[in-house]
Amino acid sequence: KGSFMIHDVRRIPEFIARAMRLAFSGRRGPVHLTIPIDIQEQGVDENEIVFTQPDAYRPKASLLTDPELVRQAIALLSEAKRPLLLAGHAAGYTLSGDALQRFIETTRLPVLTEEQSRGSISDDHPYAFGFFERGLNRAAAKVRDADVVVLLGRKQDFTIGFCRPPHVAAGAKIIQIDPSPLEIGRNRGVAVGMVGDVASVLDQMTKEAANHVWKDLPWLDELRAARSAQAEWAENLARSQTPMHALFVHKTLKPMLRPDDCLVFDGGDFCHFGRSLLPALKPKRWLYVSSLGMLGSSLPSALAAKLAYPDSRVIMLTGDGAFGFNAMEFDTAVRHKLNVVAILGNDAAWGIDRQIQLGLYGRPVATDLLRARYDQVVQGLGGYGEFVERPDDLEAALQRAFAAGRPALLNVAVQRAISPRAEAAIGRRKAAAQK
């Protein structure tokens, strides 16, 4: 959100306060500060420095919206036949309480969550339909059939086709709530646009919704049918076989999860399968690299998560390609006793790239890897490592990793299986080539 260079050592606290204020205002985001080496080495009398405590410069006020806009939004939703709520990145920073759940239980409307908002309502909730990624969640693909789409801190970006047909129906009405006025109607006009803190605006909407009568809509049955079809698809692929399918690994892990566990997903096909199956149960406990797909980010993110949640298990999911980017940070984990557990799906390939190459060109190019012993790398750094090839050995290996008492990695041999995300990428490119 901003980038500044500091030219006076006495102004470092001032710029830190400025950066933090900017980062935490409106749509939260990163701010970069450059401190040149000569400024870093410059001496100064501490009495010349003005230090400001965080509470004095961080914004704390909750921004409400116009009550008339709230009434318009609720009136529109009360008449909708196929409404769908999408809670996005900006919503996640304020939805740590139960604001979303209160609204959903008042209105009986279905919701999907993504990125920072994952877990702001548990995936186990009857009106929650999981992760919003159309290629990985069949319920999410139903957004194209919705007649009212509510964007809760969610951008009108490329991951939803800029909210244009056929991704969102031409006749659909859009209600958008966002902390930044720049995001309202950015790529498609909205029926109601509200600028404000997402949780605070939802509280306003919940109070207004209490003046209406809400019933379960037949639309919910369509979403539940899509969710059931998704579960059946996963079950069919997750059968025991050698090499294991990625979904077998995630299916084995799923019943072992605890509500306080923090899941950290890297990019790549092994993790795409995991995101399609593993639930978000609590806020800030289901972390993904975002649609930009920053490979290798899962290990640094997992270490940060362990620092944030020292009493929780942090479980990192990665592929073999992604792991190579920051593998040596296991040394950091060992030195600082950050006992994360990594599950590495090893298909000896740059999996999604290889599948796309096969789908488009019929042959792979420079995407084959070795079935390397990454577990031995972790052992050499002082962590716990184990190689798992047989499906019958996986559950016990997971238990050993959780009980290891030190950073652990399971190197699991998995088959080269194409994910729905890779299939979608192939389909898009073939369709574009035919135009």
GROMACS .gro file of C-alpha atoms in nm:
model
  435
    1LYS     CA    1   0.000   0.000   0.000
    2GLY     CA    2   0.300   0.227   0.030
    3SER     CA    3   0.677   0.246   0.005
    4PHE     CA    4   0.899   0.499   0.184
    5MET     CA    5   1.270   0.567   0.228
    6ILE     CA    6   1.389   0.706   0.561
    7HIS     CA    7   1.662   0.973   0.540
    8ASP     CA    8   1.682   1.074   0.906
    9VAL     CA    9   1.748   0.825   1.186
   10ARG     CA   10   1.539   1.035   1.424
   11ARG     CA   11   1.232   0.980   1.206
   12ILE     CA   12   1.238   0.599   1.211
   13PRO     CA   13   0.963   0.573   1.479
   14GLU     CA   14   0.755   0.829   1.288
   15PHE     CA   15   0.774   0.627   0.967
   16ILE     CA   16   0.702   0.300   1.146
   17ALA     CA   17   0.388   0.456   1.292
   18ARG     CA   18   0.294   0.590   0.949
   19ALA     CA   19   0.349   0.250   0.787
   20MET     CA   20   0.147   0.064   1.049
   21ARG     CA   21  -0.137   0.315   1.029
   22LEU     CA   22  -0.149   0.279   0.651
   23ALA     CA   23  -0.123  -0.102   0.664
   24PHE     CA   24  -0.413  -0.133   0.909
   25SER     CA   25  -0.642   0.127   0.748
   26GLY     CA   26  -0.918   0.036   0.503
   27ARG     CA   27  -0.818  -0.270   0.303
   28ARG     CA   28  -0.519  -0.402   0.493
   29GLY     CA   29  -0.198  -0.459   0.305
   30PRO     CA   30   0.183  -0.443   0.314
   31VAL     CA   31   0.390  -0.127   0.346
   32HIS     CA   32   0.762  -0.120   0.262
   33LEU     CA   33   1.021   0.086   0.448
   34THR     CA   34   1.376   0.130   0.321
   35ILE     CA   35   1.641   0.229   0.577
   36PRO     CA   36   1.974   0.294   0.396
   37ILE     CA   37   2.285   0.147   0.555
   38ASP     CA   38   2.428   0.490   0.644
   39ILE     CA   39   2.108   0.572   0.836
   40GLN     CA   40   2.124   0.233   1.010
   41GLU     CA   41   2.479   0.305   1.128
   42GLN     CA   42   2.417   0.665   1.231
   43GLY     CA   43   2.437   0.743   1.603
   44VAL     CA   44   2.178   0.959   1.775
   45ASP     CA   45   2.091   1.081   2.123
   46GLU     CA   46   1.793   0.878   2.240
   47ASN     CA   47   1.641   1.194   2.387
   48GLU     CA   48   1.600   1.326   2.034
   49ILE     CA   49   1.370   1.038   1.943
   50VAL     CA   50   0.995   1.057   1.992
   51PHE     CA   51   0.855   0.709   2.052
   52THR     CA   52   0.482   0.648   2.002
   53GLN     CA   53   0.302   0.347   2.144
   54PRO     CA   54   0.100   0.136   1.896
   55ASP     CA   55  -0.234   0.224   2.055
   56ALA     CA   56  -0.168   0.588   1.975
   57TYR     CA   57  -0.141   0.546   1.598
   58ARG     CA   58  -0.327   0.231   1.495
   59PRO     CA   59  -0.686   0.290   1.378
   60LYS     CA   60  -0.943   0.126   1.605
   61ALA     CA   61  -1.278   0.271   1.502
   62SER     CA   62  -1.533   0.049   1.327
   63LEU     CA   63  -1.669   0.215   1.016
   64LEU     CA   64  -2.047   0.183   0.976
   65THR     CA   65  -2.243   0.245   0.657
   66ASP     CA   66  -2.557   0.438   0.562
   67PRO     CA   67  -2.865   0.274   0.724
   68GLU     CA   68  -3.067   0.339   0.409
   69LEU     CA   69  -2.824   0.128   0.206
   70VAL     CA   70  -2.857  -0.146   0.468
   71ARG     CA   71  -3.236  -0.140   0.426
   72GLN     CA   72  -3.200  -0.161   0.048
   73ALA     CA   73  -2.964  -0.458   0.073
   74ILE     CA   74  -3.188  -0.651   0.312
   75ALA     CA   75  -3.496  -0.578   0.101
   76LEU     CA   76  -3.316  -0.716  -0.203
   77LEU     CA   77  -3.202  -1.027  -0.017
   78SER     CA   78  -3.547  -1.091   0.128
   79GLU     CA   79  -3.688  -1.120  -0.226
   80ALA     CA   80  -3.402  -1.328  -0.366
   81LYS     CA   81  -3.459  -1.687  -0.475
   82ARG     CA   82  -3.095  -1.787  -0.525
   83PRO     CA   83  -2.879  -1.563  -0.304
   84LEU     CA   84  -2.515  -1.640  -0.232
   85LEU     CA   85  -2.267  -1.469   0.000
   86LEU     CA   86  -1.894  -1.468  -0.077
   87ALA     CA   87  -1.668  -1.366   0.212
   88GLY     CA   88  -1.329  -1.259   0.084
   89HIS     CA   89  -0.987  -1.147   0.197
   90ALA     CA   90  -1.079  -0.807   0.344
   91ALA     CA   91  -1.363  -0.957   0.545
   92GLY     CA   92  -1.130  -1.192   0.728
   93TYR     CA   93  -0.959  -0.917   0.924
   94THR     CA   94  -1.279  -0.816   1.106
   95LEU     CA   95  -1.481  -1.139   1.105
   96SER     CA   96  -1.290  -1.304   1.390
   97GLY     CA   97  -1.603  -1.291   1.606
   98ASP     CA   98  -1.943  -1.434   1.523
   99ALA     CA   99  -2.077  -1.146   1.310
  100LEU     CA  100  -2.103  -1.363   0.999
  101GLN     CA  101  -2.262  -1.654   1.184
  102ARG     CA  102  -2.524  -1.426   1.344
  103PHE     CA  103  -2.619  -1.287   1.005
  104ILE     CA  104  -2.633  -1.628   0.840
  105GLU     CA  105  -2.845  -1.779   1.116
  106THR     CA  106  -3.083  -1.482   1.105
  107THR     CA  107  -3.130  -1.489   0.727
  108ARG     CA  108  -3.065  -1.858   0.650
  109LEU     CA  109  -2.857  -1.756   0.350
  110PRO     CA  110  -2.571  -1.969   0.210
  111VAL     CA  111  -2.212  -1.851   0.229
  112LEU     CA  112  -1.871  -1.947   0.091
  113THR     CA  113  -1.543  -1.819   0.232
  114GLU     CA  114  -1.190  -1.775   0.101
  115GLU     CA  115  -0.843  -1.660   0.196
  116GLN     CA  116  -0.840  -1.467   0.527
  117SER     CA  117  -1.212  -1.520   0.585
  118ARG     CA  118  -1.180  -1.900   0.596
  119GLY     CA  119  -1.307  -2.022   0.932
  120SER     CA  120  -1.496  -1.701   1.011
  121ILE     CA  121  -1.788  -1.942   0.999
  122SER     CA  122  -1.710  -2.311   1.038
  123ASP     CA  123  -1.741  -2.531   0.730
  124ASP     CA  124  -1.946  -2.760   0.953
  125HIS     CA  125  -2.223  -2.500   0.974
  126PRO     CA  126  -2.537  -2.603   0.778
  127TYR     CA  127  -2.539  -2.276   0.579
  128ALA     CA  128  -2.166  -2.276   0.504
  129PHE     CA  129  -2.057  -2.441   0.179
  130GLY     CA  130  -1.682  -2.432   0.208
  131PHE     CA  131  -1.405  -2.276   0.007
  132PHE     CA  132  -1.487  -2.041  -0.280
  133GLU     CA  133  -1.290  -2.181  -0.568
  134ARG     CA  134  -1.507  -2.298  -0.851
  135GLY     CA  135  -1.261  -2.552  -0.985
  136LEU     CA  136  -1.224  -2.723  -0.647
  137ASN     CA  137  -1.573  -2.690  -0.497
  138ARG     CA  138  -1.886  -2.772  -0.694
  139ALA     CA  139  -2.100  -2.565  -0.460
  140ALA     CA  140  -1.882  -2.263  -0.543
  141ALA     CA  141  -1.945  -2.319  -0.914
  142LYS     CA  142  -2.314  -2.251  -0.848
  143VAL     CA  143  -2.236  -1.879  -0.824
  144ARG     CA  144  -2.321  -1.861  -1.193
  145ASP     CA  145  -2.683  -1.948  -1.106
  146ALA     CA  146  -2.724  -1.698  -0.821
  147ASP     CA  147  -2.971  -1.411  -0.859
  148VAL     CA  148  -2.817  -1.200  -0.581
  149VAL     CA  149  -2.445  -1.216  -0.503
  150VAL     CA  150  -2.316  -1.051  -0.185
  151LEU     CA  151  -1.945  -0.966  -0.191
  152LEU     CA  152  -1.819  -0.935   0.166
  153GLY     CA  153  -1.475  -0.779   0.138
  154ARG     CA  154  -1.427  -0.966  -0.187
  155LYS     CA  155  -1.284  -0.804  -0.498
  156GLN     CA  156  -1.445  -0.823  -0.840
  157ASP     CA  157  -1.127  -0.980  -0.973
  158PHE     CA  158  -1.021  -1.239  -1.228
  159THR     CA  159  -1.090  -1.533  -0.993
  160ILE     CA  160  -1.461  -1.464  -1.036
  161GLY     CA  161  -1.442  -1.350  -1.398
  162PHE     CA  162  -1.467  -0.986  -1.290
  163CYS     CA  163  -1.828  -1.066  -1.194
  164ARG     CA  164  -1.926  -1.069  -1.560
  165PRO     CA  165  -2.128  -1.334  -1.749
  166PRO     CA  166  -2.108  -1.629  -1.762
  167HIS     CA  167  -1.924  -1.630  -1.427
  168VAL     CA  168  -2.202  -1.427  -1.265
  169ALA     CA  169  -2.536  -1.419  -1.447
  170ALA     CA  170  -2.621  -1.108  -1.649
  171GLY     CA  171  -2.943  -1.063  -1.454
  172ALA     CA  172  -2.788  -1.111  -1.111
  173LYS     CA  173  -2.784  -0.826  -0.861
  174ILE     CA  174  -2.464  -0.754  -0.671
  175ILE     CA  175  -2.442  -0.623  -0.316
  176GLN     CA  176  -2.087  -0.524  -0.228
  177ILE     CA  177  -1.943  -0.438   0.115
  178ASP     CA  178  -1.581  -0.329   0.129
  179PRO     CA  179  -1.356  -0.113   0.347
  180SER     CA  180  -1.223   0.055   0.032
  181PRO     CA  181  -1.451   0.272  -0.186
  182LEU     CA  182  -1.221   0.199  -0.479
  183GLU     CA  183  -1.341  -0.163  -0.487
  184ILE     CA  184  -1.714  -0.090  -0.506
  185GLY     CA  185  -1.834  -0.166  -0.860
  186ARG     CA  186  -1.478  -0.181  -0.993
  187ASN     CA  187  -1.560  -0.415  -1.283
  188ARG     CA  188  -1.939  -0.444  -1.272
  189GLY     CA  189  -2.202  -0.208  -1.140
  190VAL     CA  190  -2.366  -0.298  -0.811
  191ALA     CA  191  -2.724  -0.277  -0.692
  192VAL     CA  192  -2.609  -0.171  -0.346
  193GLY     CA  193  -2.256  -0.066  -0.253
  194MET     CA  194  -2.157  -0.011   0.109
  195VAL     CA  195  -1.822   0.116   0.232
  196GLY     CA  196  -1.736   0.012   0.584
  197ASP     CA  197  -1.590  -0.239   0.822
  198VAL     CA  198  -1.736  -0.571   0.704
  199ALA     CA  199  -1.819  -0.707   1.050
  200SER     CA  200  -1.978  -0.379   1.159
  201VAL     CA  201  -2.189  -0.353   0.843
  202LEU     CA  202  -2.297  -0.715   0.887
  203ASP     CA  203  -2.412  -0.630   1.239
  204GLN     CA  204  -2.619  -0.348   1.092
  205MET     CA  205  -2.765  -0.589   0.837
  206THR     CA  206  -2.843  -0.849   1.104
  207LYS     CA  207  -3.046  -0.595   1.301
  208GLU     CA  208  -3.238  -0.491   0.990
  209ALA     CA  209  -3.290  -0.853   0.884
  210ALA     CA  210  -3.466  -0.922   1.215
  211ASN     CA  211  -3.757  -0.716   1.078
  212HIS     CA  212  -3.816  -0.973   0.803
  213VAL     CA  213  -3.927  -1.336   0.795
  214TRP     CA  214  -3.669  -1.578   0.655
  215LYS     CA  215  -3.715  -1.940   0.550
  216ASP     CA  216  -3.492  -2.205   0.398
  217LEU     CA  217  -3.493  -2.166   0.021
  218PRO     CA  218  -3.511  -2.457  -0.229
  219TRP     CA  219  -3.181  -2.315  -0.358
  220LEU     CA  220  -3.012  -2.461  -0.051
  221ASP     CA  221  -3.099  -2.811  -0.172
  222GLU     CA  222  -2.914  -2.743  -0.498
  223LEU     CA  223  -2.606  -2.634  -0.308
  224ARG     CA  224  -2.627  -2.936  -0.078
  225ALA     CA  225  -2.655  -3.164  -0.381
  226ALA     CA  226  -2.343  -3.005  -0.528
  227ARG     CA  227  -2.163  -3.056  -0.197
  228SER     CA  228  -2.270  -3.422  -0.188
  229ALA     CA  229  -2.146  -3.472  -0.545
  230GLN     CA  230  -1.814  -3.320  -0.441
  231ALA     CA  231  -1.786  -3.559  -0.148
  232GLU     CA  232  -1.867  -3.858  -0.371
  233TRP     CA  233  -1.602  -3.750  -0.623
  234ALA     CA  234  -1.342  -3.724  -0.347
  235GLU     CA  235  -1.438  -4.060  -0.197
  236ASN     CA  236  -1.399  -4.235  -0.533
  237LEU     CA  237  -1.048  -4.099  -0.580
  238ALA     CA  238  -0.939  -4.150  -0.219
  239ARG     CA  239  -0.947  -4.530  -0.227
  240SER     CA  240  -0.641  -4.719  -0.110
  241GLN     CA  241  -0.387  -4.778  -0.387
  242THR     CA  242  -0.013  -4.759  -0.449
  243PRO     CA  243   0.113  -4.500  -0.522
  244MET     CA  244  -0.143  -4.316  -0.312
  245HIS     CA  245  -0.374  -4.056  -0.460
  246ALA     CA  246  -0.332  -3.714  -0.298
  247LEU     CA  247  -0.692  -3.732  -0.177
  248PHE     CA  248  -0.616  -4.054   0.012
  249VAL     CA  249  -0.351  -3.865   0.206
  250HIS     CA  250  -0.589  -3.581   0.289
  251LYS     CA  251  -0.873  -3.822   0.370
  252THR     CA  252  -0.645  -4.003   0.617
  253LEU     CA  253  -0.544  -3.674   0.778
  254LYS     CA  254  -0.895  -3.528   0.803
  255PRO     CA  255  -1.032  -3.731   1.101
  256MET     CA  256  -0.709  -3.665   1.292
  257LEU     CA  257  -0.759  -3.287   1.282
  258ARG     CA  258  -0.848  -3.088   1.593
  259PRO     CA  259  -1.048  -2.762   1.596
  260ASP     CA  260  -0.741  -2.563   1.707
  261ASP     CA  261  -0.513  -2.703   1.436
  262CYS     CA  262  -0.378  -2.455   1.184
  263LEU     CA  263  -0.355  -2.577   0.824
  264VAL     CA  264  -0.109  -2.407   0.590
  265PHE     CA  265  -0.137  -2.487   0.219
  266ASP     CA  266   0.128  -2.428  -0.043
  267GLY     CA  267   0.055  -2.402  -0.415
  268GLY     CA  268   0.047  -2.699  -0.650
  269ASP     CA  269  -0.181  -2.992  -0.723
  270PHE     CA  270  -0.120  -3.188  -0.401
  271CYS     CA  271  -0.244  -2.889  -0.205
  272HIS     CA  272  -0.531  -2.816  -0.444
  273PHE     CA  273  -0.669  -3.161  -0.364
  274GLY     CA  274  -0.626  -3.083   0.006
  275ARG     CA  275  -0.810  -2.753  -0.017
  276SER     CA  276  -1.100  -2.934  -0.183
  277LEU     CA  277  -1.139  -3.167   0.118
  278LEU     CA  278  -0.994  -3.028   0.442
  279PRO     CA  279  -1.226  -2.796   0.638
  280ALA     CA  280  -1.178  -2.456   0.799
  281LEU     CA  281  -1.322  -2.471   1.149
  282LYS     CA  282  -1.189  -2.158   1.322
  283PRO     CA  283  -1.076  -1.811   1.208
  284LYS     CA  284  -0.716  -1.766   1.094
  285ARG     CA  285  -0.647  -2.142   1.103
  286TRP     CA  286  -0.670  -2.221   0.728
  287LEU     CA  287  -0.399  -2.041   0.533
  288TYR     CA  288  -0.338  -2.045   0.159
  289VAL     CA  289  -0.089  -1.863  -0.061
  290SER     CA  290  -0.374  -1.691  -0.255
  291SER     CA  291  -0.450  -1.701  -0.625
  292LEU     CA  292  -0.103  -1.569  -0.706
  293GLY     CA  293   0.036  -1.913  -0.617
  294MET     CA  294   0.360  -1.819  -0.440
  295LEU     CA  295   0.528  -2.160  -0.435
  296GLY     CA  296   0.733  -2.235  -0.126
  297SER     CA  297   0.552  -1.995   0.105
  298SER     CA  298   0.400  -2.266   0.324
  299LEU     CA  299   0.708  -2.328   0.542
  300PRO     CA  300   0.775  -1.963   0.635
  301SER     CA  301   0.400  -1.917   0.688
  302ALA     CA  302   0.385  -2.228   0.905
  303LEU     CA  303   0.669  -2.102   1.123
  304ALA     CA  304   0.488  -1.770   1.167
  305ALA     CA  305   0.166  -1.954   1.248
  306LYS     CA  306   0.343  -2.159   1.515
  307LEU     CA  307   0.469  -1.839   1.674
  308ALA     CA  308   0.115  -1.697   1.665
  309TYR     CA  309  -0.045  -2.020   1.795
  310PRO     CA  310   0.222  -2.188   2.010
  311ASP     CA  311  -0.029  -2.422   2.176
  312SER     CA  312  -0.182  -2.541   1.848
  313ARG     CA  313  -0.059  -2.798   1.600
  314VAL     CA  314   0.051  -2.636   1.275
  315ILE     CA  315   0.021  -2.868   0.977
  316MET     CA  316   0.185  -2.768   0.653
  317LEU     CA  317   0.090  -2.925   0.319
  318THR     CA  318   0.329  -2.896   0.027
  319GLY     CA  319   0.437  -3.061  -0.293
  320ASP     CA  320   0.790  -3.167  -0.378
  321GLY     CA  321   0.844  -2.879  -0.619
  322ALA     CA  322   0.718  -2.615  -0.378
  323PHE     CA  323   0.916  -2.756  -0.088
  324GLY     CA  324   1.246  -2.690  -0.262
  325PHE     CA  325   1.201  -2.313  -0.252
  326ASN     CA  326   1.244  -2.276   0.125
  327ALA     CA  327   1.334  -2.626   0.246
  328MET     CA  328   1.634  -2.506   0.446
  329GLU     CA  329   1.403  -2.310   0.677
  330PHE     CA  330   1.359  -2.643   0.855
  331ASP     CA  331   1.693  -2.546   1.009
  332THR     CA  332   1.518  -2.235   1.145
  333ALA     CA  333   1.233  -2.451   1.275
  334VAL     CA  334   1.475  -2.683   1.456
  335ARG     CA  335   1.685  -2.402   1.606
  336HIS     CA  336   1.381  -2.217   1.738
  337LYS     CA  337   1.189  -2.531   1.839
  338LEU     CA  338   0.896  -2.447   1.611
  339ASN     CA  339   0.746  -2.794   1.592
  340VAL     CA  340   0.547  -2.777   1.271
  341VAL     CA  341   0.443  -3.096   1.091
  342ALA     CA  342   0.489  -3.096   0.713
  343ILE     CA  343   0.313  -3.342   0.483
  344LEU     CA  344   0.484  -3.347   0.146
  345GLY     CA  345   0.308  -3.506  -0.151
  346ASN     CA  346   0.592  -3.639  -0.365
  347ASP     CA  347   0.484  -3.714  -0.723
  348ALA     CA  348   0.835  -3.660  -0.861
  349ALA     CA  349   0.713  -3.379  -1.084
  350TRP     CA  350   0.614  -3.019  -1.119
  351GLY     CA  351   0.270  -3.169  -1.106
  352ILE     CA  352   0.023  -2.910  -1.231
  353ASP     CA  353   0.262  -2.786  -1.501
  354ARG     CA  354   0.325  -3.140  -1.619
  355GLN     CA  355  -0.048  -3.212  -1.640
  356ILE     CA  356  -0.113  -2.893  -1.836
  357GLN     CA  357   0.170  -2.977  -2.076
  358LEU     CA  358   0.024  -3.323  -2.135
  359GLY     CA  359  -0.325  -3.183  -2.182
  360LEU     CA  360  -0.221  -2.916  -2.431
  361TYR     CA  361   0.082  -3.061  -2.608
  362GLY     CA  362   0.075  -3.434  -2.537
  363ARG     CA  363   0.420  -3.449  -2.377
  364PRO     CA  364   0.598  -3.311  -2.070
  365VAL     CA  365   0.897  -3.078  -2.097
  366ALA     CA  366   1.140  -3.026  -1.805
  367THR     CA  367   0.873  -3.105  -1.545
  368ASP     CA  368   0.992  -3.447  -1.424
  369LEU     CA  369   1.172  -3.461  -1.089
  370LEU     CA  370   1.333  -3.737  -0.885
  371ARG     CA  371   1.148  -3.913  -0.604
  372ALA     CA  372   1.394  -3.737  -0.373
  373ARG     CA  373   1.432  -3.819  -0.003
  374TYR     CA  374   1.331  -3.484   0.142
  375ASP     CA  375   1.271  -3.664   0.471
  376GLN     CA  376   1.645  -3.730   0.495
  377VAL     CA  377   1.714  -3.360   0.438
  378VAL     CA  378   1.497  -3.280   0.739
  379GLN     CA  379   1.667  -3.553   0.943
  380GLY     CA  380   2.004  -3.401   0.858
  381LEU     CA  381   1.884  -3.067   0.992
  382GLY     CA  382   1.780  -3.224   1.321
  383GLY     CA  383   1.411  -3.273   1.254
  384TYR     CA  384   1.198  -3.587   1.227
  385GLY     CA  385   1.164  -3.728   0.877
  386GLU     CA  386   0.993  -4.036   0.739
  387PHE     CA  387   0.930  -4.172   0.389
  388VAL     CA  388   0.587  -4.329   0.334
  389GLU     CA  389   0.505  -4.539   0.027
  390ARG     CA  390   0.228  -4.777   0.140
  391PRO     CA  391  -0.123  -4.652   0.219
  392ASP     CA  392  -0.147  -4.891   0.514
  393ASP     CA  393   0.150  -4.715   0.676
  394LEU     CA  394   0.023  -4.359   0.647
  395GLU     CA  395  -0.197  -4.321   0.956
  396ALA     CA  396   0.070  -4.454   1.193
  397ALA     CA  397   0.331  -4.233   1.026
  398LEU     CA  398   0.111  -3.928   1.084
  399GLN     CA  399   0.076  -4.019   1.449
  400ARG     CA  400   0.454  -4.054   1.483
  401ALA     CA  401   0.507  -3.714   1.320
  402PHE     CA  402   0.260  -3.547   1.556
  403ALA     CA  403   0.426  -3.712   1.855
  404ALA     CA  404   0.784  -3.642   1.745
  405GLY     CA  405   0.834  -3.339   1.968
  406ARG     CA  406   1.037  -3.161   1.701
  407PRO     CA  407   0.980  -3.025   1.349
  408ALA     CA  408   0.868  -3.315   1.133
  409LEU     CA  409   0.821  -3.399   0.767
  410LEU     CA  410   0.644  -3.693   0.609
  411ASN     CA  411   0.764  -3.751   0.253
  412VAL     CA  412   0.464  -3.932   0.101
  413ALA     CA  413   0.493  -4.094  -0.241
  414VAL     CA  414   0.180  -4.002  -0.439
  415GLN     CA  415   0.069  -4.069  -0.792
  416ARG     CA  416   0.071  -3.814  -1.072
  417ALA     CA  417  -0.298  -3.726  -1.075
  418ILE     CA  418  -0.460  -3.436  -1.255
  419SER     CA  419  -0.653  -3.196  -1.036
  420PRO     CA  420  -0.974  -3.012  -1.127
  421ARG     CA  421  -0.772  -2.691  -1.130
  422ALA     CA  422  -0.536  -2.831  -1.395
  423GLU     CA  423  -0.833  -2.962  -1.594
  424ALA     CA  424  -0.991  -2.617  -1.583
  425ALA     CA  425  -0.670  -2.451  -1.702
  426ILE     CA  426  -0.647  -2.692  -1.996
  427GLY     CA  427  -1.012  -2.633  -2.082
  428ARG     CA  428  -0.976  -2.254  -2.076
  429ARG     CA  429  -0.674  -2.258  -2.305
  430LYS     CA  430  -0.833  -2.498  -2.552
  431ALA     CA  431  -1.149  -2.288  -2.561
  432ALA     CA  432  -0.946  -1.970  -2.617
  433ALA     CA  433  -0.756  -2.137  -2.903
  434GLN     CA  434  -1.083  -2.219  -3.080
  435LYS     CA  435  -1.203  -1.858  -3.086
   0.00000   0.00000   0.00000
